[in-house]
Coordinates of C-alpha atoms and ligand atoms in Angstrom, one line a residue:
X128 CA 23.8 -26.4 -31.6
X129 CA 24.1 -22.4 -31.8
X130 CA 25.2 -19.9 -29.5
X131 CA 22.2 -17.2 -29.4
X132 CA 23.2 -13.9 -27.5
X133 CA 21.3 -11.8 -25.9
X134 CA 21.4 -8.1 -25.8
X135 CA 20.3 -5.3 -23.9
X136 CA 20.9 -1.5 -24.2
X137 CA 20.8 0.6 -21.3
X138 CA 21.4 4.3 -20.5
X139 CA 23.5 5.4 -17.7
X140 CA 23.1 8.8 -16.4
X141 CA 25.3 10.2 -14.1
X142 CA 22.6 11.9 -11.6
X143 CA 18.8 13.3 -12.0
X144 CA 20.2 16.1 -13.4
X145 CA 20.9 14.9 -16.9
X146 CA 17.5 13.7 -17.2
X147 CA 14.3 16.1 -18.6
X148 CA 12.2 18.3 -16.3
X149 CA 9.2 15.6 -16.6
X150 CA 11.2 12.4 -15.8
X151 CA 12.7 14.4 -12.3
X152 CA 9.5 15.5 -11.3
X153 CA 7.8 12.1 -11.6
X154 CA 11.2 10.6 -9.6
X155 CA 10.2 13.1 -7.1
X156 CA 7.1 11.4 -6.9
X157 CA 8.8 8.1 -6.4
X158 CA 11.4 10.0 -3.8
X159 CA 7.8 11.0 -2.0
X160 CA 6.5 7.3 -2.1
X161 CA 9.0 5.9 -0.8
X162 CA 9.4 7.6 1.9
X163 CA 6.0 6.3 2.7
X164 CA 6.7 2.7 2.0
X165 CA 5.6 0.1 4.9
X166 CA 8.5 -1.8 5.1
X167 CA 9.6 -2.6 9.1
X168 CA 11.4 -5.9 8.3
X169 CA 13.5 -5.1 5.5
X170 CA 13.7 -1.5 6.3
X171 CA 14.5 -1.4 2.5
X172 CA 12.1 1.2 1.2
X173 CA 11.2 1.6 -2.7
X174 CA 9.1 3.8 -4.3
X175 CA 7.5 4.0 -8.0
X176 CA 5.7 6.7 -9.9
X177 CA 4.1 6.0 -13.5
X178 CA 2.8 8.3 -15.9
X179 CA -0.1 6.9 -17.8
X180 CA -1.4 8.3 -21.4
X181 CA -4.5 10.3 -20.3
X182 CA -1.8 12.5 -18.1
X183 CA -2.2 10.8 -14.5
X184 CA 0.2 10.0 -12.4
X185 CA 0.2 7.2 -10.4
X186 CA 2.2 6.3 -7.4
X187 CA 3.2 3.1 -5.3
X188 CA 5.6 1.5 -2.3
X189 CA 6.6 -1.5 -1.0
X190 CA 4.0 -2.8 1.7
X191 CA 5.3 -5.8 3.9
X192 CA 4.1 -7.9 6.2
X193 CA 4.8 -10.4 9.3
X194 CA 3.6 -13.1 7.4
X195 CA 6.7 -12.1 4.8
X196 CA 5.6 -13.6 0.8
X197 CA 2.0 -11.7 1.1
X198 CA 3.9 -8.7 1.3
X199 CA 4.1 -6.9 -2.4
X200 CA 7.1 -4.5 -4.4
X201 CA 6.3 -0.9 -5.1
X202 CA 6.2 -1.7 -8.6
X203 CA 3.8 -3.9 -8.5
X204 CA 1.7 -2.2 -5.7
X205 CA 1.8 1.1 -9.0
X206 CA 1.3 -0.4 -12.0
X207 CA -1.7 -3.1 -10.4
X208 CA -3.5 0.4 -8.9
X209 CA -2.6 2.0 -12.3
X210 CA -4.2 -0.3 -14.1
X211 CA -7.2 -1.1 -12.2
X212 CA -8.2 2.7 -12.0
X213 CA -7.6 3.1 -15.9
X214 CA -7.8 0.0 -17.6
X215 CA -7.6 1.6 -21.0
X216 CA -5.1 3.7 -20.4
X217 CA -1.8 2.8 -21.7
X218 CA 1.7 2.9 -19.3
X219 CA 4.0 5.5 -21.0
X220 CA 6.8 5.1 -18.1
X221 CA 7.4 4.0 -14.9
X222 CA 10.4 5.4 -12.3
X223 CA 11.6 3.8 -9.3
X224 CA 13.6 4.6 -6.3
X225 CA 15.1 2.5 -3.7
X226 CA 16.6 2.6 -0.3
X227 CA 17.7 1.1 3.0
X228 CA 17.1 2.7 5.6
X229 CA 20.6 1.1 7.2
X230 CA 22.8 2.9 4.6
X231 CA 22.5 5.1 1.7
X232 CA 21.8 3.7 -1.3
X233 CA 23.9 5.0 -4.4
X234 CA 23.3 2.0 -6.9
X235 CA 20.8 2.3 -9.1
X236 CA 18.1 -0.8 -7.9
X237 CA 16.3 -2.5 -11.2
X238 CA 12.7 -4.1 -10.5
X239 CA 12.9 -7.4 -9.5
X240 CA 12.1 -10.9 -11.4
X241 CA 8.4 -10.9 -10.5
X242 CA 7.7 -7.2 -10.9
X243 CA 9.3 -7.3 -14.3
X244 CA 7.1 -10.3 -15.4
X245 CA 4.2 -8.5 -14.1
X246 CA 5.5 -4.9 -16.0
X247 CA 5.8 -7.5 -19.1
X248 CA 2.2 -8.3 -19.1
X249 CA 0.5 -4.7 -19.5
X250 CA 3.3 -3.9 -21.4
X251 CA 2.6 -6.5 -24.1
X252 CA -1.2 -5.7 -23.3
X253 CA -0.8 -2.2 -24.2
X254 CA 1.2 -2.9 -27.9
X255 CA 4.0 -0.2 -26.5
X256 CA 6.9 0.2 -24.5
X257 CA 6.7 1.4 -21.0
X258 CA 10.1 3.3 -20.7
X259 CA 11.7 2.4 -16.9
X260 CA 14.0 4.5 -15.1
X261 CA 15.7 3.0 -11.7
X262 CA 18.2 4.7 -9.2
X263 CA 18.4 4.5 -5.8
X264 CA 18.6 7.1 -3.3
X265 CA 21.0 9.2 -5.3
X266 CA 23.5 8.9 -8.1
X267 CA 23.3 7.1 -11.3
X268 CA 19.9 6.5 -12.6
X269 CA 19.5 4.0 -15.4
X270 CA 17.1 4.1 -18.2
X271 CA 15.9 1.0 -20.7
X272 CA 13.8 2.1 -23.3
X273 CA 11.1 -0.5 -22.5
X274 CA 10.3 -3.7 -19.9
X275 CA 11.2 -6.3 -22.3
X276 CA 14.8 -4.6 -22.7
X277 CA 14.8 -5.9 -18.9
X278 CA 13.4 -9.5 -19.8
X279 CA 14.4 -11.2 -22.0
X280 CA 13.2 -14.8 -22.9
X281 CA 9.6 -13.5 -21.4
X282 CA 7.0 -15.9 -20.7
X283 CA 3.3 -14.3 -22.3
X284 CA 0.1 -15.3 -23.3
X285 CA 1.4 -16.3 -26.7
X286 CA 2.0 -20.2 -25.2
X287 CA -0.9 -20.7 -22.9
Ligands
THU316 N1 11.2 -4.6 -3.3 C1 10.5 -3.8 -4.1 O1 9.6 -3.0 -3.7 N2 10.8 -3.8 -5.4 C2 11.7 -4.6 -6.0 O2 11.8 -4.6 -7.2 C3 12.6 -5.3 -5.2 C4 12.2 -5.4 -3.7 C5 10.9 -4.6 -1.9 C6 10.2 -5.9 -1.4 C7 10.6 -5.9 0.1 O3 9.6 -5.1 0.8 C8 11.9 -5.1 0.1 O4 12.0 -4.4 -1.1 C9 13.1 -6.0 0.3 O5 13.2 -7.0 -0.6

């Protein structure tokens, strides 16, 4: 038997304004998103912006529904648009937002299990690191250099 540790490296800004001019603009983008997420049962609202290689900008948001698993995350809801309107484009990074509409949200909110498995595909796809930035309404953000600083132990193509 051997103990095998896992690492990951994230960095903790205090607010947006530590960050460059281009990552608060496109966290604007996910602010503007999320406000037009279409979430009525959760009321928990989540927006994400990506900026691709050839320059776009793509955005995304949470859409529920009654019937409650076809529902879909933001990030999901971005990076599947992204990447069906640019398939050869490549995913330089992706910033997400998040918040209830029941309280403010101050804590920075990572993408969830599913999201990062599907983040993990196109990222291994694409031979280079999309770069992900989370926060939630306001405060800290967090960055992590790439999606498979996020998950570890992925599951790819590399078995099937
Ligand atoms: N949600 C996202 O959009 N992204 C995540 O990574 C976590 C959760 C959405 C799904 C659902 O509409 C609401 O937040 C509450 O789970």
């Amino acid at each position: 038997m051997k103990e095998v540790i896992i690492e990951s490296k994230l960095h903790v800004y205090e607010s947006l304004d530590e960050l460059p001019e281009d990552v608060v603009s496109l966290m604007q983008k996910a602010f503007k998103a999320r406000d037009n997420a279409y979430a009525p049962y959760s009321k928990f609202h989540v927006g994400a912006a990506l900026l691709l290689d050839n320059d776009e900008i793509v955005t995304g948001n949470n859409q529920e529904n009654a019937s409650y698993p076809s529902g879909l995350c933001a990030e999901r809801t971005a990076i599947y648009y992204a990447v069906s309107q640019y398939p050869n484009a490549k995913v330089l990074k992706m910033v997400i937002s998040a918040g209830s509409k029941n309280k403010l949200t101050t804590t920075p909110i990572p993408p969830c299990g599913a999201c990062r498995q599907a983040i993990a595909e196109y990222e291994i796809k694409q031979k280079e690191p999309i770069e992900i930035y989370f926060m939630g309404e306001t405060g800290k953000v967090v960055k992590s250099h790439s999606l498979s600083n996020l998950l570890p132990l992925v599951f790819d193509k590399s078995v099937l």
